[in-house]
Every structure is written in C-alpha cells, then in structure tokens.
XYZ file of C-alpha atoms in Angstrom:
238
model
C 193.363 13.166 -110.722
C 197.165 12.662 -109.950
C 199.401 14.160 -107.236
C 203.328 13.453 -107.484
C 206.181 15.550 -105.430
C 208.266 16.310 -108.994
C 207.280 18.813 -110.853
C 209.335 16.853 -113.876
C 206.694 14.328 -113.340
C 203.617 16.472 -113.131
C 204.908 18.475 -116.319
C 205.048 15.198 -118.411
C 201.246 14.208 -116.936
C 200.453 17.723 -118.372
C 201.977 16.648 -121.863
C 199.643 13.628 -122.285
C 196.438 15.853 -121.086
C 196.413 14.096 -117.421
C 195.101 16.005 -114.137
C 197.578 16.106 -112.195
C 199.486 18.840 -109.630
C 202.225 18.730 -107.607
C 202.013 18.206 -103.743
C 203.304 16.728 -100.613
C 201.767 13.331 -99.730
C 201.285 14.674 -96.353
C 199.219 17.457 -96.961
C 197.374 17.014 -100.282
C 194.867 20.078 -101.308
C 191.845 18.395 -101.521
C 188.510 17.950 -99.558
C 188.099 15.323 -96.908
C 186.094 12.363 -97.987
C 185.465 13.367 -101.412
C 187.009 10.594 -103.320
C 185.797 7.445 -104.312
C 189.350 5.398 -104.528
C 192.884 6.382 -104.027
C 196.178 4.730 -104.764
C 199.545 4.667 -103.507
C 202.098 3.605 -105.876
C 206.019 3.245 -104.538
C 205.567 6.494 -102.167
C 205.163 5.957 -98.486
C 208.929 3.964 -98.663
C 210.187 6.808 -99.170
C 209.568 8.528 -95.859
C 211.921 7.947 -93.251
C 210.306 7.361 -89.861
C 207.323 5.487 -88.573
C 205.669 7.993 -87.487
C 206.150 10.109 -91.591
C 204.449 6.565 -93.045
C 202.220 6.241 -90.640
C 200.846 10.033 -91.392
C 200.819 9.487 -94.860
C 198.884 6.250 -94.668
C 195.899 9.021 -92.277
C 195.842 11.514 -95.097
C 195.423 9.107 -97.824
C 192.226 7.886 -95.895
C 191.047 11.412 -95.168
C 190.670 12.310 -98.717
C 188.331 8.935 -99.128
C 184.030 8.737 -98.647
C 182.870 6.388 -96.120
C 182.986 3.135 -97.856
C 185.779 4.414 -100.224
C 188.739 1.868 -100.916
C 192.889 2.762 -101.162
C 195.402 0.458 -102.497
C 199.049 1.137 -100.904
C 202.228 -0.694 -103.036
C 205.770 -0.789 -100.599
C 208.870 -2.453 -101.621
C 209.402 -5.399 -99.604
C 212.175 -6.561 -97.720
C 211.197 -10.210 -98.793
C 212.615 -10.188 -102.424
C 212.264 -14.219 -102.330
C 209.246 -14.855 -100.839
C 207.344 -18.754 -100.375
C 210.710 -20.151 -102.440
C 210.133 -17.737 -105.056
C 212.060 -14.962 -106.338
C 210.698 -11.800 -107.214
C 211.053 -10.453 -110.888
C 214.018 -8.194 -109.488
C 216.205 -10.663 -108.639
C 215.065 -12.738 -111.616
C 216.694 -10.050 -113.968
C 219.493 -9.403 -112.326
C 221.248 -11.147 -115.448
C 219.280 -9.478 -118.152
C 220.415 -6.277 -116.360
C 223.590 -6.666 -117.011
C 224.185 -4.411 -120.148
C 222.093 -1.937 -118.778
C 224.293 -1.148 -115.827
C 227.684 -1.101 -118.346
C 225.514 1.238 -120.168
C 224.918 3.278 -116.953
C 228.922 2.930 -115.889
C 229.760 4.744 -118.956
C 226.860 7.109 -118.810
C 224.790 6.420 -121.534
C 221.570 5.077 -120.301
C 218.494 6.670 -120.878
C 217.528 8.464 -117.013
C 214.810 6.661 -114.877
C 211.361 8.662 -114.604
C 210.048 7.246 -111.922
C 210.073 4.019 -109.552
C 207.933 1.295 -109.686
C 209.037 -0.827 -106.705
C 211.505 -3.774 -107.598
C 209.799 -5.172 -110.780
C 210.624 -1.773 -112.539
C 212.480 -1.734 -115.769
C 213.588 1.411 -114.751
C 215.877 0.886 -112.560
C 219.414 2.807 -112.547
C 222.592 0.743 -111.788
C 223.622 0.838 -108.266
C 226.900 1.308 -106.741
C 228.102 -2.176 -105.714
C 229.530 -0.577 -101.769
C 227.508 -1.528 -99.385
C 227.847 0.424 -96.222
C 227.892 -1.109 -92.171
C 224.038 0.160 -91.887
C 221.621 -0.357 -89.096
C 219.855 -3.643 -89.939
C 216.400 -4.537 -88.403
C 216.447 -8.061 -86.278
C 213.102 -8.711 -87.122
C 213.680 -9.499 -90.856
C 216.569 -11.839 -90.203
C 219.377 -8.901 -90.302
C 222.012 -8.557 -88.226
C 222.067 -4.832 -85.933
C 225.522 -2.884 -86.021
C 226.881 -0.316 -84.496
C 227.372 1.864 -87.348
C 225.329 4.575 -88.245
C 225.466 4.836 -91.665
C 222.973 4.237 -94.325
C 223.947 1.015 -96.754
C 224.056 1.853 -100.481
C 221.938 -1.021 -102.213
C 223.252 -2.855 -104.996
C 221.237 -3.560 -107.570
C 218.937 -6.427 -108.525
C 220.398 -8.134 -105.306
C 218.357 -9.323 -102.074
C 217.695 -6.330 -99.542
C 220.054 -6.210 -96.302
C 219.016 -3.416 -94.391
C 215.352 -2.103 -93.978
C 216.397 1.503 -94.311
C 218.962 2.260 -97.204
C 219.981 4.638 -99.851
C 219.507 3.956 -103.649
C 221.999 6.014 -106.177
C 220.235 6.915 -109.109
C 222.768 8.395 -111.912
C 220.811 10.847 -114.370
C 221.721 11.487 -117.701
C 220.947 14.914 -119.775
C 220.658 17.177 -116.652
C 222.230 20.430 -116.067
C 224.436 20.283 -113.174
C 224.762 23.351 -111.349
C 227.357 24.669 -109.482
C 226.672 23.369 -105.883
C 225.493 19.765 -107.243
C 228.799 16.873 -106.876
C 229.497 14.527 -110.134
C 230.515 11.127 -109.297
C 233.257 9.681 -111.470
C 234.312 6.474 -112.721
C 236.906 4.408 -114.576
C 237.047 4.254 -118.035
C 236.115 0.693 -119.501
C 239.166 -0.803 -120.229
C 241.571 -0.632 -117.297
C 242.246 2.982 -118.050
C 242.822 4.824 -114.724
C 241.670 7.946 -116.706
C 238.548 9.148 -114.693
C 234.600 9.816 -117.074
C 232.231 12.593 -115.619
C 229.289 11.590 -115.135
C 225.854 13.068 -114.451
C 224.804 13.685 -110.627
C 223.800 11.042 -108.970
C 221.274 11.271 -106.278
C 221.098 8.909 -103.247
C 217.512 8.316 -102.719
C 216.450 6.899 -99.039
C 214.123 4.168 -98.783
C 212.291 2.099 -96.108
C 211.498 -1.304 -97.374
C 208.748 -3.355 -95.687
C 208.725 -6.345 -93.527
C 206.064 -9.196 -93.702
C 202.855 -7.137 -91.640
C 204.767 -4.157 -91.177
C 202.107 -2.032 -93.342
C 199.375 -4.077 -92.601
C 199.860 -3.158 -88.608
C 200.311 0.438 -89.205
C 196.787 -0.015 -91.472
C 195.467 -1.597 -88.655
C 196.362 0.652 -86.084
C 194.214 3.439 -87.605
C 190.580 3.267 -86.271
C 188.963 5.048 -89.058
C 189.996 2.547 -91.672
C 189.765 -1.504 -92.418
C 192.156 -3.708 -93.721
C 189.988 -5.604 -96.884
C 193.263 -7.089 -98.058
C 197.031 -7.776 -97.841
C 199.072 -9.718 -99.725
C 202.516 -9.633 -101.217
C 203.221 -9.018 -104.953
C 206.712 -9.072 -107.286
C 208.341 -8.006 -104.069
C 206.309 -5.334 -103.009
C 203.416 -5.523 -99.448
C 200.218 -4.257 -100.591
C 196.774 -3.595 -98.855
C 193.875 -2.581 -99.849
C 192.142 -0.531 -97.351
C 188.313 0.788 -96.607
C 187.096 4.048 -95.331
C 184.630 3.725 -92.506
C-alpha cells in the first residue's frame, strides 16, 4: 500500500491498479504497528525544520510491528563522497540537451523525485542566492536570509535550498506567475513558459539522519550507509 502528498501521483498509482491514497507523512491513516516494512523514498528532505523530520521519522515507526524494519532515502549533502562522485554530478554532461530542451520549454515534466541519481530531473536556474550555509558540512554561514536556488547536476552549497522545477502541459491559472526566458539565439524577444515551482529541500549531512534515528527510543538503527548521493538507514521497531 502507497501513500504520496499529490493527488497527480496517487491518480497515476490508481491507473496501473496500485493501492495507494493520498496523505500527509505526518499523520498517515493507518493503525499503529500493523505493518510489516515501510519505506521512505526522497520525502522527509522535504520538510523544513528538525523538529518536521524528526516527526516524520516517529510516525513512520508507529505504523511498524515490533520487530518491523523501515528504510529512509535523503539526498545528501556529500555529492562526492570517499573520492567518488555520485551519478548526479557524473551526468552533469549528458544533461546538457535536456536542460536546452527545458530553456525552451519542451521537456517532458518530472513526476516525481528520486534523490540526485534521478533521470528526472528539471533544469535548474543557474542564480544561486547568499543562503544560510551550515558550518558543519564545510559551508561558509552568511548573513543573508535567503534561500539559494540550486543549480543543477552541480555539488550542493547550502543544506537548506530551493529547487525550480519548470512543468510543461499544465493549466496555469490566474494567480499562478510564468517565468520567462530568452529566446535561443540572442533574441531579446522573451518565451512563456510553464510555472515553475520552487521546491524547498533539506539535504543531509554525514550522521545527520542517523542521530535523529538514534535519538528515538522506540526504534534501532540496523544500518546506515550512503548511496548515489543519498544517507540511508534502515531502521527496526522495538
């Protein structure tokens, strides 16, 4: 059985005769310790304080039976890891018609997000943004308070940033903004294209969801380990 936020999502689960229902990871509808396993694919980066991840990481355990295991996936902030690179930065070339593709607005839209080894990732606006950086992952603090844009298929510079994601086929309605760009070609003339949404994520340090695991006394960390640039554990119920 499958849970997602979008309703878009759910609807297309419903298409290929999945179970699955829309809910908030937060509070999902279904009875303490009743299942066997649970996963947690690309979600609790999403949430945008300690304390929101932290919750998340409590209900997930709730809905598990003593003895029950979870699996948790979180972008990491390490993209190059051990002297390795993760797949995302490895195809930052091979991206590279993708995101002219996406500058005139003619890629096919993302569905969903699969942490940095997805191959369906949008093209991201090249700005970065003065953003508060964390100290403890080598990034330098400023005073600015704004969130950094990312820039895609490059190395991660802030833990807590905001990821444009331009959609094609929508209907925009009448309070959502269109961002605009230049025409290939040096042409100052200006293309419409679909909305874009700025999506906010938290990405991981080395430990940083292994602690908050930890810190939970009704659950034990079997595993943690790092994986095409994402931190994953793999938790069990007690």
């Amino acid at each position: 059985v499958g849970c997602d936020r979008s309703k878009n999502l759910v609807d297309i689960c419903a298409e290929k005769h999945f179970q699955a229902f829309v809910c908030d990871a937060l509070s999902v509808p279904i009875r303490s310790g009743s299942c066997d396993a649970c996963i947690s694919i690309a979600v609790i980066h999403h949430f945008s304080t300690a304390e929101r991840r932290l919750a998340t990481i409590r209900e997930l355990a709730r809905l598990l039976r003593p003895g029950g295991t979870a699996l948790i996936y979180v972008w990491a902030m390490e993209q190059e890891y051990k002297n390795q690179k993760s797949k995302y930065l490895k195809e930052k070339n091979g991206s590279k018609n993708k995101e002219k593709e996406m500058n005139t607005g003619t890629a096919e839209r993302p569905l969903s997000d699969q942490g940095p080894d997805s191959s369906q990732d949008s093209a991201w606006s090249d700005q970065l943004l003065n953003g508060l950086k964390d100290e403890s992952c080598g990034a330098k603090p400023v005073a600015d308070f704004r969130l950094p844009v990312h820039t895609n298929r490059t190395s991660f510079h802030s833990q807590d940033l905001l990821v444009p994601w331009h959609l094609k086929g929508g209907t925009k309605k009448k309070e959502e903004s269109v961002d605009t760009v230049l025409v290939p070609g040096g042409s100052k003339e200006s293309q419409e294209l679909s909305p874009v949404f700025h999506r906010y994520y938290h990405v991981f340090c080395e430990g940083e969801l292994e602690a908050a695991c930890r810190s939970l006394d009704c659950v034990r960390v079997q595993k943690s380990y790092y994986d095409q640039g994402n931190w994953c554990v793999i938790l069990e119920k007690l």
